[in-house]
Coordinates of C-alpha atoms in Angstrom, one line a residue:
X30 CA 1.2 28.5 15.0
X31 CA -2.4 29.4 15.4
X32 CA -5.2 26.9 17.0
X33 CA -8.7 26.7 16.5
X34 CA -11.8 24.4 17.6
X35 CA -14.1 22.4 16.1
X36 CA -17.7 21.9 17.8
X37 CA -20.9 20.8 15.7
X38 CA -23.0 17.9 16.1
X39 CA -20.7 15.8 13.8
X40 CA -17.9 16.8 15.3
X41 CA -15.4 14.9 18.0
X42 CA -13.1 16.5 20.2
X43 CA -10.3 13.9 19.2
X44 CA -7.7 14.3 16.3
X45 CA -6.1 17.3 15.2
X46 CA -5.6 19.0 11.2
X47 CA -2.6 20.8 10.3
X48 CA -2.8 23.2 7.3
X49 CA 1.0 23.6 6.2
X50 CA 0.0 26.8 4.0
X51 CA -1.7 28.4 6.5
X52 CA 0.1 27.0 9.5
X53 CA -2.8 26.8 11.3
X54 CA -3.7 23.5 13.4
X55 CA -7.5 22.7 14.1
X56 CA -8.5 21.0 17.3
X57 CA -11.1 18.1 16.8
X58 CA -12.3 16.1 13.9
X59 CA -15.7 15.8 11.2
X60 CA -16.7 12.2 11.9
X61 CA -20.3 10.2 11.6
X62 CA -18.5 8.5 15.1
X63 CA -19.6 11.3 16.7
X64 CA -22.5 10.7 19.2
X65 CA -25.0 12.4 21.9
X66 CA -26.5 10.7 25.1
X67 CA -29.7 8.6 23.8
X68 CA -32.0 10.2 25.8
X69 CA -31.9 13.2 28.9
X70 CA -33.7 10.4 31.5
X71 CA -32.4 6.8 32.3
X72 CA -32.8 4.8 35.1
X73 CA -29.9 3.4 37.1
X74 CA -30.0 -0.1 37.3
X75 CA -29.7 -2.5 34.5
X76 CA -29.3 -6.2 33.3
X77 CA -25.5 -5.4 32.0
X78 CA -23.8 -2.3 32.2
X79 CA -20.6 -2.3 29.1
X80 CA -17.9 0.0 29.4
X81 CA -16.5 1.2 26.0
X82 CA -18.0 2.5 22.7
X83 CA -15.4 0.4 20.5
X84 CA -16.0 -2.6 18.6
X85 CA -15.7 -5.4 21.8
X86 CA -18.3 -2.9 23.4
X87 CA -20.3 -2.2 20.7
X88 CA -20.7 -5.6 19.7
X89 CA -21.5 -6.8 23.4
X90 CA -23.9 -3.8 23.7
X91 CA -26.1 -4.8 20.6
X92 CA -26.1 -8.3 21.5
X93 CA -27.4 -8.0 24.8
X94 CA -30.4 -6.2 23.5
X95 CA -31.0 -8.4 21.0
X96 CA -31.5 -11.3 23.7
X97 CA -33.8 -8.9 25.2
X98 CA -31.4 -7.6 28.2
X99 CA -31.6 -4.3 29.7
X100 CA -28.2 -2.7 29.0
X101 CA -26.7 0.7 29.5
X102 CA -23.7 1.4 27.4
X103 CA -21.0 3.8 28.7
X104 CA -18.3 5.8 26.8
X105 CA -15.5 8.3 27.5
X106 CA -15.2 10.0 24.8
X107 CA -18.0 11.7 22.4
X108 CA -18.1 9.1 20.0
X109 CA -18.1 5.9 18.8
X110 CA -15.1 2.9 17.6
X111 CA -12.4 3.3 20.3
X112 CA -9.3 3.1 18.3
X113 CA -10.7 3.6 15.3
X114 CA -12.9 5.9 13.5
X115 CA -12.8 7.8 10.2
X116 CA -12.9 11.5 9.7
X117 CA -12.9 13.8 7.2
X118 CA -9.1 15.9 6.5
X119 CA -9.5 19.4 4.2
X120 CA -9.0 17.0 1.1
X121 CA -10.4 13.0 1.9
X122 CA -11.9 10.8 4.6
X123 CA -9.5 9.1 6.5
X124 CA -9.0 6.2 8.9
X125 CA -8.2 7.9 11.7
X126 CA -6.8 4.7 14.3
X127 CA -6.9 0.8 13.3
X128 CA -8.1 0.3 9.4
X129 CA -7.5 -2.4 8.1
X130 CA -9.2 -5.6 7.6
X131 CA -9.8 -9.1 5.7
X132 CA -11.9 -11.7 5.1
X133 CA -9.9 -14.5 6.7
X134 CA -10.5 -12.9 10.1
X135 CA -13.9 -14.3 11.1
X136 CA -15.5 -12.5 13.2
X137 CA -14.9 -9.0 11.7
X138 CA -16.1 -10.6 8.4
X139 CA -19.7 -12.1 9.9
X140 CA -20.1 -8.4 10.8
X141 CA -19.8 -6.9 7.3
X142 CA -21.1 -9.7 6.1
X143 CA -24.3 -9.0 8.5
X144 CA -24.5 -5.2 7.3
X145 CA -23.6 -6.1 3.6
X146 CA -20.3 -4.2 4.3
X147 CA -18.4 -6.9 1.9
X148 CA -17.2 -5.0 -1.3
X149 CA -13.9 -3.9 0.2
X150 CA -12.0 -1.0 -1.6
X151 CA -8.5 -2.3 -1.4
X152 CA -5.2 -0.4 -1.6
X153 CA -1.5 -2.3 -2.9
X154 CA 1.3 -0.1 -1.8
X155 CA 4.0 -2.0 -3.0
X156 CA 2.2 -2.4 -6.9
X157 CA 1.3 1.2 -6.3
X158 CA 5.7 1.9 -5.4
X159 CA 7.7 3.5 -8.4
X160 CA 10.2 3.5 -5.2
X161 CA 10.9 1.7 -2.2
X162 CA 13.5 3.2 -0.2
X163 CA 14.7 1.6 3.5
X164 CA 17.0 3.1 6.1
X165 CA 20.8 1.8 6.2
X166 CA 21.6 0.1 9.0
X167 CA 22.0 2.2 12.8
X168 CA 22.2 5.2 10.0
X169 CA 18.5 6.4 9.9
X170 CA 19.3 9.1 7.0
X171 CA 21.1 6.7 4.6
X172 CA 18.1 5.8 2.3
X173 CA 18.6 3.1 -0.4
X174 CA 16.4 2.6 -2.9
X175 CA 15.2 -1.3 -3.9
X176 CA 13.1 -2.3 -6.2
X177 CA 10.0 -3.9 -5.0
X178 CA 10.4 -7.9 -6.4
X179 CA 13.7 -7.2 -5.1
X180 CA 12.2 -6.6 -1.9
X181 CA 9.7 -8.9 -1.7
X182 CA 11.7 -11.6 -2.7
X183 CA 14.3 -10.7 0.6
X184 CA 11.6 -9.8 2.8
X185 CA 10.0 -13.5 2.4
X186 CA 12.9 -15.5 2.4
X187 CA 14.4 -13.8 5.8
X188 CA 11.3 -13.0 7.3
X189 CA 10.0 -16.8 7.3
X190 CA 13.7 -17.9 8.7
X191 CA 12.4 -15.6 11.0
X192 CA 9.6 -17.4 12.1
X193 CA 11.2 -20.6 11.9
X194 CA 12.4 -21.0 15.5
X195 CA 11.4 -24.5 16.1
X196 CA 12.2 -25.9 12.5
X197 CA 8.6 -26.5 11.4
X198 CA 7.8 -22.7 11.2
X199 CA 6.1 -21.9 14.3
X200 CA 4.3 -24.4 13.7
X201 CA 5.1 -26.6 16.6
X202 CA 5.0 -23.9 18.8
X203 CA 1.5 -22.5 18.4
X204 CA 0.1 -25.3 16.3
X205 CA -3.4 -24.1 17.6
X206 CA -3.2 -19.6 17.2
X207 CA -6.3 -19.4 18.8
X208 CA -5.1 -21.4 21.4
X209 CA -2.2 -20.1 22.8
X210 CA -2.6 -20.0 26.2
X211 CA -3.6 -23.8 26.8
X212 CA 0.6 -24.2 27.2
X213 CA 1.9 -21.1 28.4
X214 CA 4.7 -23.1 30.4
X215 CA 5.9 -24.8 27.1
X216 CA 6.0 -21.6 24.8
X217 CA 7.5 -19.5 27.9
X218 CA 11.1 -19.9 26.3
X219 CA 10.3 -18.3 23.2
X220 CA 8.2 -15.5 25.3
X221 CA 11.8 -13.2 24.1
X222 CA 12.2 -9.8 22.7
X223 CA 12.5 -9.5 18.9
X224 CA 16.1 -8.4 19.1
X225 CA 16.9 -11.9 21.2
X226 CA 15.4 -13.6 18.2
X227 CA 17.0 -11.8 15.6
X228 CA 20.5 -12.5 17.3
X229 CA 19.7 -16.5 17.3
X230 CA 19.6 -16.0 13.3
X231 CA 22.6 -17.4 10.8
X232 CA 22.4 -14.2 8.7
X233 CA 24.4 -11.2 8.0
X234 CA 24.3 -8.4 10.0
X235 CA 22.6 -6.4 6.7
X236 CA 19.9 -8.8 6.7
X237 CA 19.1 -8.7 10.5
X238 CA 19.0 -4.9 10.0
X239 CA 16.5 -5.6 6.9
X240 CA 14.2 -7.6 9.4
X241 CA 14.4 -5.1 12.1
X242 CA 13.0 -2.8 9.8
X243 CA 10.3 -4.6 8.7
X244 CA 9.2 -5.6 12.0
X245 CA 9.2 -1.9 13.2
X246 CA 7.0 -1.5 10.5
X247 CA 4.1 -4.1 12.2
X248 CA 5.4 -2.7 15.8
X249 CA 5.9 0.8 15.8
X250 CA 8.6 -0.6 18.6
X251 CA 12.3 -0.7 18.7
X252 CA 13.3 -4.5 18.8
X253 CA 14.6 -4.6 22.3
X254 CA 10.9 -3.5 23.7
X255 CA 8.9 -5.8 21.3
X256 CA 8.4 -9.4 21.7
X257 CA 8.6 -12.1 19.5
X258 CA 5.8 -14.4 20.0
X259 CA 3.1 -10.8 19.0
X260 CA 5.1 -11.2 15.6
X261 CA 5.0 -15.2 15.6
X262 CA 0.8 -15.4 16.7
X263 CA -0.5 -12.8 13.7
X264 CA 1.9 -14.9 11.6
X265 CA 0.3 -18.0 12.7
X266 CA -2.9 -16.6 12.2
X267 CA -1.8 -16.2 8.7
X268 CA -1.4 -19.9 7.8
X269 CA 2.1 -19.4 8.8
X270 CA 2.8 -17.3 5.7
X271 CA 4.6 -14.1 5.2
X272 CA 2.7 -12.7 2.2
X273 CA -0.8 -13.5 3.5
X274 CA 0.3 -11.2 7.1
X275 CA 1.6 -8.5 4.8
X276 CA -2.3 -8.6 2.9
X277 CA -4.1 -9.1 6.0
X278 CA -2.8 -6.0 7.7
X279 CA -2.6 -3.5 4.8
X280 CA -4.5 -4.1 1.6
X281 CA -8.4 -4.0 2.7
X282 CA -10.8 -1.7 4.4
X283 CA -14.3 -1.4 5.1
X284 CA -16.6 0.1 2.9
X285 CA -17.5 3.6 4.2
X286 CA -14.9 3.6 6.9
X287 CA -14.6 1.4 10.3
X288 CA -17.2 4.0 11.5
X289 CA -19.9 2.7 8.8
X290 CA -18.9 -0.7 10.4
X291 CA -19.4 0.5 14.0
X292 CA -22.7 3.1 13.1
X293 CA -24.5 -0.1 12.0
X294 CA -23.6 -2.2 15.4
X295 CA -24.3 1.1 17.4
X296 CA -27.4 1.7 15.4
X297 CA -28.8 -1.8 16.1
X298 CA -28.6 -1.4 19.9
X299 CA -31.8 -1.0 21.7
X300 CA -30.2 0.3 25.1
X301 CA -29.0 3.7 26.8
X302 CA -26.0 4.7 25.2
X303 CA -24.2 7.8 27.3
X304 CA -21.3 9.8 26.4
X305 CA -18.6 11.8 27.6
X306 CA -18.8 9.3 31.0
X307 CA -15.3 8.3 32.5
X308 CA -15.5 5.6 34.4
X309 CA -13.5 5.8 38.2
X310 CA -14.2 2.0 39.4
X311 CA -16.0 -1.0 39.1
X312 CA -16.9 -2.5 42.6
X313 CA -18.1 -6.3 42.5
X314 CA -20.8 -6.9 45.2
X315 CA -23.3 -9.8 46.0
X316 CA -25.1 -10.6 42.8
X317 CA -24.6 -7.4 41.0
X318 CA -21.3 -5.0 40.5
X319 CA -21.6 -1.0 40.5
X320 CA -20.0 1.6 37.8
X321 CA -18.8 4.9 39.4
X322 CA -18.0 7.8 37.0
X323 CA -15.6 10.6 37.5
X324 CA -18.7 13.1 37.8
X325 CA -20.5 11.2 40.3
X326 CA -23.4 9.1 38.5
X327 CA -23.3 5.2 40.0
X328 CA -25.2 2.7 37.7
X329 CA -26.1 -0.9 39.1
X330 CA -26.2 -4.2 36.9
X331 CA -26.2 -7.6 37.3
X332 CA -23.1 -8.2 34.9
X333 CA -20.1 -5.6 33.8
X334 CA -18.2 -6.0 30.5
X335 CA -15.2 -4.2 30.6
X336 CA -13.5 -3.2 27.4
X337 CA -11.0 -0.5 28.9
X338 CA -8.1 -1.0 27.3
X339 CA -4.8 -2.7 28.6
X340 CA -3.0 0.3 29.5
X341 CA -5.8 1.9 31.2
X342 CA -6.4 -0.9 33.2
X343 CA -4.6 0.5 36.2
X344 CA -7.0 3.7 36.0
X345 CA -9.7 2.1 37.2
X346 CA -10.4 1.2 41.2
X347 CA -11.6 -2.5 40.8
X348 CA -12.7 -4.2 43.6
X349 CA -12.0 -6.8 44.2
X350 CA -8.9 -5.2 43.2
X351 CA -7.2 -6.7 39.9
X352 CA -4.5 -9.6 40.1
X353 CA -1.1 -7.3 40.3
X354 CA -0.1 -9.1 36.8
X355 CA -3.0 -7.7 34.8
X356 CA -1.7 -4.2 35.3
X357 CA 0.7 -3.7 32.3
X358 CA 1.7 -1.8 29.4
X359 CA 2.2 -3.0 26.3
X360 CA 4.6 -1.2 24.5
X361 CA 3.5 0.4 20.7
X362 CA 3.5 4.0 21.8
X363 CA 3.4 4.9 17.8
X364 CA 1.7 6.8 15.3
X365 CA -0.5 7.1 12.8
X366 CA -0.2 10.3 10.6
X367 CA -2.8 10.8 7.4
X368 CA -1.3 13.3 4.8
X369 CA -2.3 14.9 1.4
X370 CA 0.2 15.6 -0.6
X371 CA -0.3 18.0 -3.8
X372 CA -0.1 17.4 -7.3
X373 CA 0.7 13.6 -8.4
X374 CA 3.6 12.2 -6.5
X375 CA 5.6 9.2 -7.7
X376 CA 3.7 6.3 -5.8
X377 CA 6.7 5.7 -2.5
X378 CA 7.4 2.8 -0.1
X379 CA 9.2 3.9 2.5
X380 CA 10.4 2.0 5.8
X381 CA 12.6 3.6 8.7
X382 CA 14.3 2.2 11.7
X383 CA 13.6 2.3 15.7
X384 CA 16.5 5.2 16.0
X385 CA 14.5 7.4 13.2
X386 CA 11.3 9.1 13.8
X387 CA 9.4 7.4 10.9
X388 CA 8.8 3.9 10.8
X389 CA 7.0 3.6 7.6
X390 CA 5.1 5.4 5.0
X391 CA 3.4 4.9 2.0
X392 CA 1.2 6.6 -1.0
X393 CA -2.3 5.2 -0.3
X394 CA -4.6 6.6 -3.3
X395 CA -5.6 9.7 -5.0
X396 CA -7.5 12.0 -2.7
X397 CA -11.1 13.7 -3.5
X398 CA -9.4 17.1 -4.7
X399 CA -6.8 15.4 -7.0
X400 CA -3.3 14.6 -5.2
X401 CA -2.5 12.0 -3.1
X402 CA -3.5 9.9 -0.1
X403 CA 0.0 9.0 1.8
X404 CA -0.6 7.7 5.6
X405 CA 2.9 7.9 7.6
X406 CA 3.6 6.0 11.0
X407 CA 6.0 7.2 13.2
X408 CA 7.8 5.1 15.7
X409 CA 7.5 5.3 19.6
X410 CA 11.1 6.4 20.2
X411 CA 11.9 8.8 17.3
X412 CA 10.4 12.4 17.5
X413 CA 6.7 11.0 19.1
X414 CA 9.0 10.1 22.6
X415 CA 9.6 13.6 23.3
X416 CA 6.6 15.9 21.9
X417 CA 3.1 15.4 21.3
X418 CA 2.2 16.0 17.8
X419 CA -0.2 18.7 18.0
X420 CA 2.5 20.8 20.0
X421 CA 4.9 20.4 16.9
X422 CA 2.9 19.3 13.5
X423 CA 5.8 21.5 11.7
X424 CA 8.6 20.0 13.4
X425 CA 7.0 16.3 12.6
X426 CA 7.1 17.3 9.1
X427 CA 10.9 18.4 9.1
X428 CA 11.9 15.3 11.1
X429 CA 10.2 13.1 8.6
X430 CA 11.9 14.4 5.6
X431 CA 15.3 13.6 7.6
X432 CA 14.4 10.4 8.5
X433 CA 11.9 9.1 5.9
X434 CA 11.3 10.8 2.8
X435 CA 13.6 10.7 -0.1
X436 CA 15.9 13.8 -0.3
X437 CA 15.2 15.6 -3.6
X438 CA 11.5 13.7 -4.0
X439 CA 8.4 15.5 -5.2
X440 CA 6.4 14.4 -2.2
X441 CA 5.5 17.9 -1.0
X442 CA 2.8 17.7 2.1
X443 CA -0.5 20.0 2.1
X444 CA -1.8 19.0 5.1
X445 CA -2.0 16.4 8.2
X446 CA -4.6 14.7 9.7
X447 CA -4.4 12.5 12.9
X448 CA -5.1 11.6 16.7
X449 CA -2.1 11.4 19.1
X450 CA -3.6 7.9 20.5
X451 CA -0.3 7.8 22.9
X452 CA -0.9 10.9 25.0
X453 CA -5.3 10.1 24.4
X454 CA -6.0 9.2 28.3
X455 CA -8.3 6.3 27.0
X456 CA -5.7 4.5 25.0
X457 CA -2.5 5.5 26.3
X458 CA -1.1 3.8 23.3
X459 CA -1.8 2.3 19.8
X460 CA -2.5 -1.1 19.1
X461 CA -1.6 -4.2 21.1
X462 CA 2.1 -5.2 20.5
X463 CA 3.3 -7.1 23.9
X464 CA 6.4 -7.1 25.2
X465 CA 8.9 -9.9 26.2
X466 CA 6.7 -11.8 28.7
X467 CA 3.6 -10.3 28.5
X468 CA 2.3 -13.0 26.3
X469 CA 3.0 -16.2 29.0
X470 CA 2.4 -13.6 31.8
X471 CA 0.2 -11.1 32.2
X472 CA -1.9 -11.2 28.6
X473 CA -2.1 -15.2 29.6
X474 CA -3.5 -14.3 33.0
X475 CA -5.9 -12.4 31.8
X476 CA -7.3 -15.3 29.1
X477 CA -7.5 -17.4 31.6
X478 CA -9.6 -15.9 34.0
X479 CA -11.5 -13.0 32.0
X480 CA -13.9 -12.7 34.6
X481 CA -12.5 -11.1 37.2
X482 CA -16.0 -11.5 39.6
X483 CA -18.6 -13.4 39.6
X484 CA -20.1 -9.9 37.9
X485 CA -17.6 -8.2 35.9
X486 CA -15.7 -9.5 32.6
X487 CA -12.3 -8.1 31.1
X488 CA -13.2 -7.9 27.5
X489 CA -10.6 -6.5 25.1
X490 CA -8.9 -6.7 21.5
X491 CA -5.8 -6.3 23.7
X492 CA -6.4 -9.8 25.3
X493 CA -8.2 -11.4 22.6
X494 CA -8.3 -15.3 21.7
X495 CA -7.0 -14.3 18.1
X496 CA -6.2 -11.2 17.1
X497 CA -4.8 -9.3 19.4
X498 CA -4.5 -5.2 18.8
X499 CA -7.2 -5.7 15.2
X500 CA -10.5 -5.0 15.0
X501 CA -11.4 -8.8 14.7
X502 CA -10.1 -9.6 17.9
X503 CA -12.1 -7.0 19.7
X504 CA -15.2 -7.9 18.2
X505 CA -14.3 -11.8 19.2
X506 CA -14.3 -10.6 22.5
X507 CA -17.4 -8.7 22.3
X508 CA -19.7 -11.6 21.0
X509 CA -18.1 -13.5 23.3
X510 CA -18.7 -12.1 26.0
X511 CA -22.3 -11.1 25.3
X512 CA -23.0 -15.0 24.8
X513 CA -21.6 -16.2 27.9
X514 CA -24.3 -13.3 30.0
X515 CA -26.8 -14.4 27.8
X516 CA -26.4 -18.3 28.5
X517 CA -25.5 -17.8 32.4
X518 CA -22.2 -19.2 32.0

């Protein structure tokens, strides 16, 4: 396997291409995300220092000027959006991290809605499915193929039986979503893994499985890890309805990408933005907190809004130091993999198990050159627990037809695209899916006392109100947070 590295202006170091022809794998990505310091010369103390390009910090950044504050905005890496961004592969632009999005989630929506971002392209996997084909069972290579009212009609009627652990839905157990942590004593017994849940259920053993599945699917996390109530808030936040979760995580996108989303914020900030800046501690002190880097630079301001994610929390040297609960992990160590796949496919549905590699995969849309968009995740505990992807893109590709991909099928890969957010030091992980526990211990600490000083403010999708682990719930954090500096609360 040969390497190579990309470095030009609109270039980021993250994410990785594999060319199957040539067998070649190319370090770093093409992406408008990519960013420089703002200027060579910047003073050191500010109004508000935020830590963290992403939406929560881009969003608290821009707001903050737009009051008129001083701020300095500080980033890790050499770009913009965190978790997400969108890059170009040999054959498309793709969404490289988080992606999807809808107009039912509020604050992502005012934010298109502010940047005129509101003619979503939209994609229907299971319309676009001449197949859907699911794992048997503990068997991970036993495909059966189902036809998709077949499966949607199964999927709805188990997966709301699912939800149904108080006889009204869920509804009696988060009858307020956004409000979850107002009665973290009286929702503490359903705090369970998915697994427990699953186990409480009058079904068949087939139909457990067939939940399993589709819950790995949302997860990327075997059903022992993952806990119930993540599933049981997004699908309050849905009305409390199976088919409006399914459309609110995987139909719509931004236009241009979530970096056109996050270039606008970015691009409407007034302050210092610096890059390639690691942060080493945040240390609270009378009236004003100071922001350390690895490199040495300190930077003073009277308020700090943290948006390091969860589990990079325990990287940083807070002082005072953190409560001992805040330090977690939560546990969706997946995947995200774009292909392109030659030619013109069959359009394909296809959903794996926790003891696979592949938890799902689907054909997307027809690329720029003529074949086919298909984006792949794989699951924490399959092939992505024991190799990093850029160490074994071939491999990936092997175990995926084992575990995934329809024996005999046309589907025949050109090339990958993707970011191995699980071994990235700034994420240490995908998006937020808690554990057992997490969401009446730790997570509920942290909403209840977000600022951790009189200075410094935990601000994160991974803790949000809402939703937790999407791109609204980070930038529900970010204005948030942003208005309680600006009104001295």
């Amino acid at each position: 396997m040969s390497s190579q590295s990309a470095s030009t202006l609109n270039h980021s170091s993250d994410g990785h291409i594999w060319n199957v022809a040539k067998g070649e794998l190319t370090s770093g990505l093409t992406t408008q995300a990519a960013r420089q310091d703002s200027t060579t010369t910047y003073p050191t103390t500010y109004d508000a220092i935020v830590v963290g390009a992403g939406f929560a910090g881009l969003v608290a950044a821009r707001d903050l000027t737009v009051a008129g504050k001083k701020v300095l905005l500080l980033e890790a890496r050499d770009r913009i959006g965190g978790r997400t961004f969108t890059a170009k592969g040999l054959h498309h632009s793709y969404e490289i991290g988080g992606g999807w999005i809808h107009w039912l989630q509020p604050n992502v929506w005012a934010e298109m809605s502010r940047y005129g971002l509101v003619n979503l392209p939209a994609s229907d996997p299971f319309n676009l499915a001449e197949s859907i084909t699911m794992c048997g069972g503990n068997d991970h290579t036993a495909l059966t193929k189902i036809e998709p009212e077949v499966m949607m009609t199964r999927m709805t009627r188990l997966l709301q039986k699912f939800f149904d652990i108080d006889g009204m839905g869920g509804r009696t157990v988060l009858p307020q979503p956004y409000r979850w942590f107002d009665n973290l004593e009286g929702i503490k017994k359903y705090d369970i893994t998915v697994a427990q849940r699953l186990q409480q259920m009058d079904v068949s053993p087939a139909d457990r499985d067939f939940v399993a599945a589709w819950l790995f699917c949302m997860s990327l996390s075997s059903p022992e890890t993952a806990g119930f109530l993540s599933f049981l808030r997004v699908y309050a936040l849905s009305n409390y309805d199976w088919g409006t979760v399914l459309e609110m995580s995987g139909k719509f996108k931004v236009p241009g990408g979530t970096t056109a989303l996050a270039s606008a914020m970015h691009s409407e900030f007034t302050g210092i933005s610096l890059f390639g800046r690691q942060v080493s501690s945040i240390v609270s002190k009378a009236g004003a907190a100071e922001v350390k880097t690895t490199a040495g630079e300190v930077f003073t301001a009277g308020k700090v809004v943290c948006t390091i994610p969860l589990n990079c929390l325990g990287d940083i040297g807070f002082e005072p130091a953190l409560p001992v609960s805040f330090i977690m992990t939560h546990v969706n160590q997946g995947a995200k993999v774009n292909f392109h796949a030659e030619g013109q496919p069959g359009g394909w549905f296809g959903v794996g198990t926790a003891q696979g590699s592949g938890s799902f995969g689907l054909t997307e849309s027809s690329s720029e050159s003529g074949g086919k968009n298909m984006v792949i995740f794989l699951g924490a505990d399959g092939f992505l627990a024991k190799n990093a992807l850029k160490d074994k893109p071939k491999e990936m590709i092997e175990a995926l037809h084992t575990d995934l991909i329809p024996k005999g099928s046309d589907i025949k890969f050109t090339d990958a695209t993707f970011h191995d957010w699980r071994r990235d030091p700034f994420s240490k992980g995908a998006w937020c899916v808690a554990a057992a526990g997490q969401i009446t211990g730790g997570l509920g600490d942290i909403a209840k006392r977000r600022w951790v000083s009189d200075n410094v403010r935990l601000t994160s999708a991974d803790s949000a109100d809402g939703w937790i682990g999407y791109i609204d719930g980070a930038i529900e954090q970010g204005r948030r947070a942003a208005f309680e500096i600006i009104q001295g609360l």
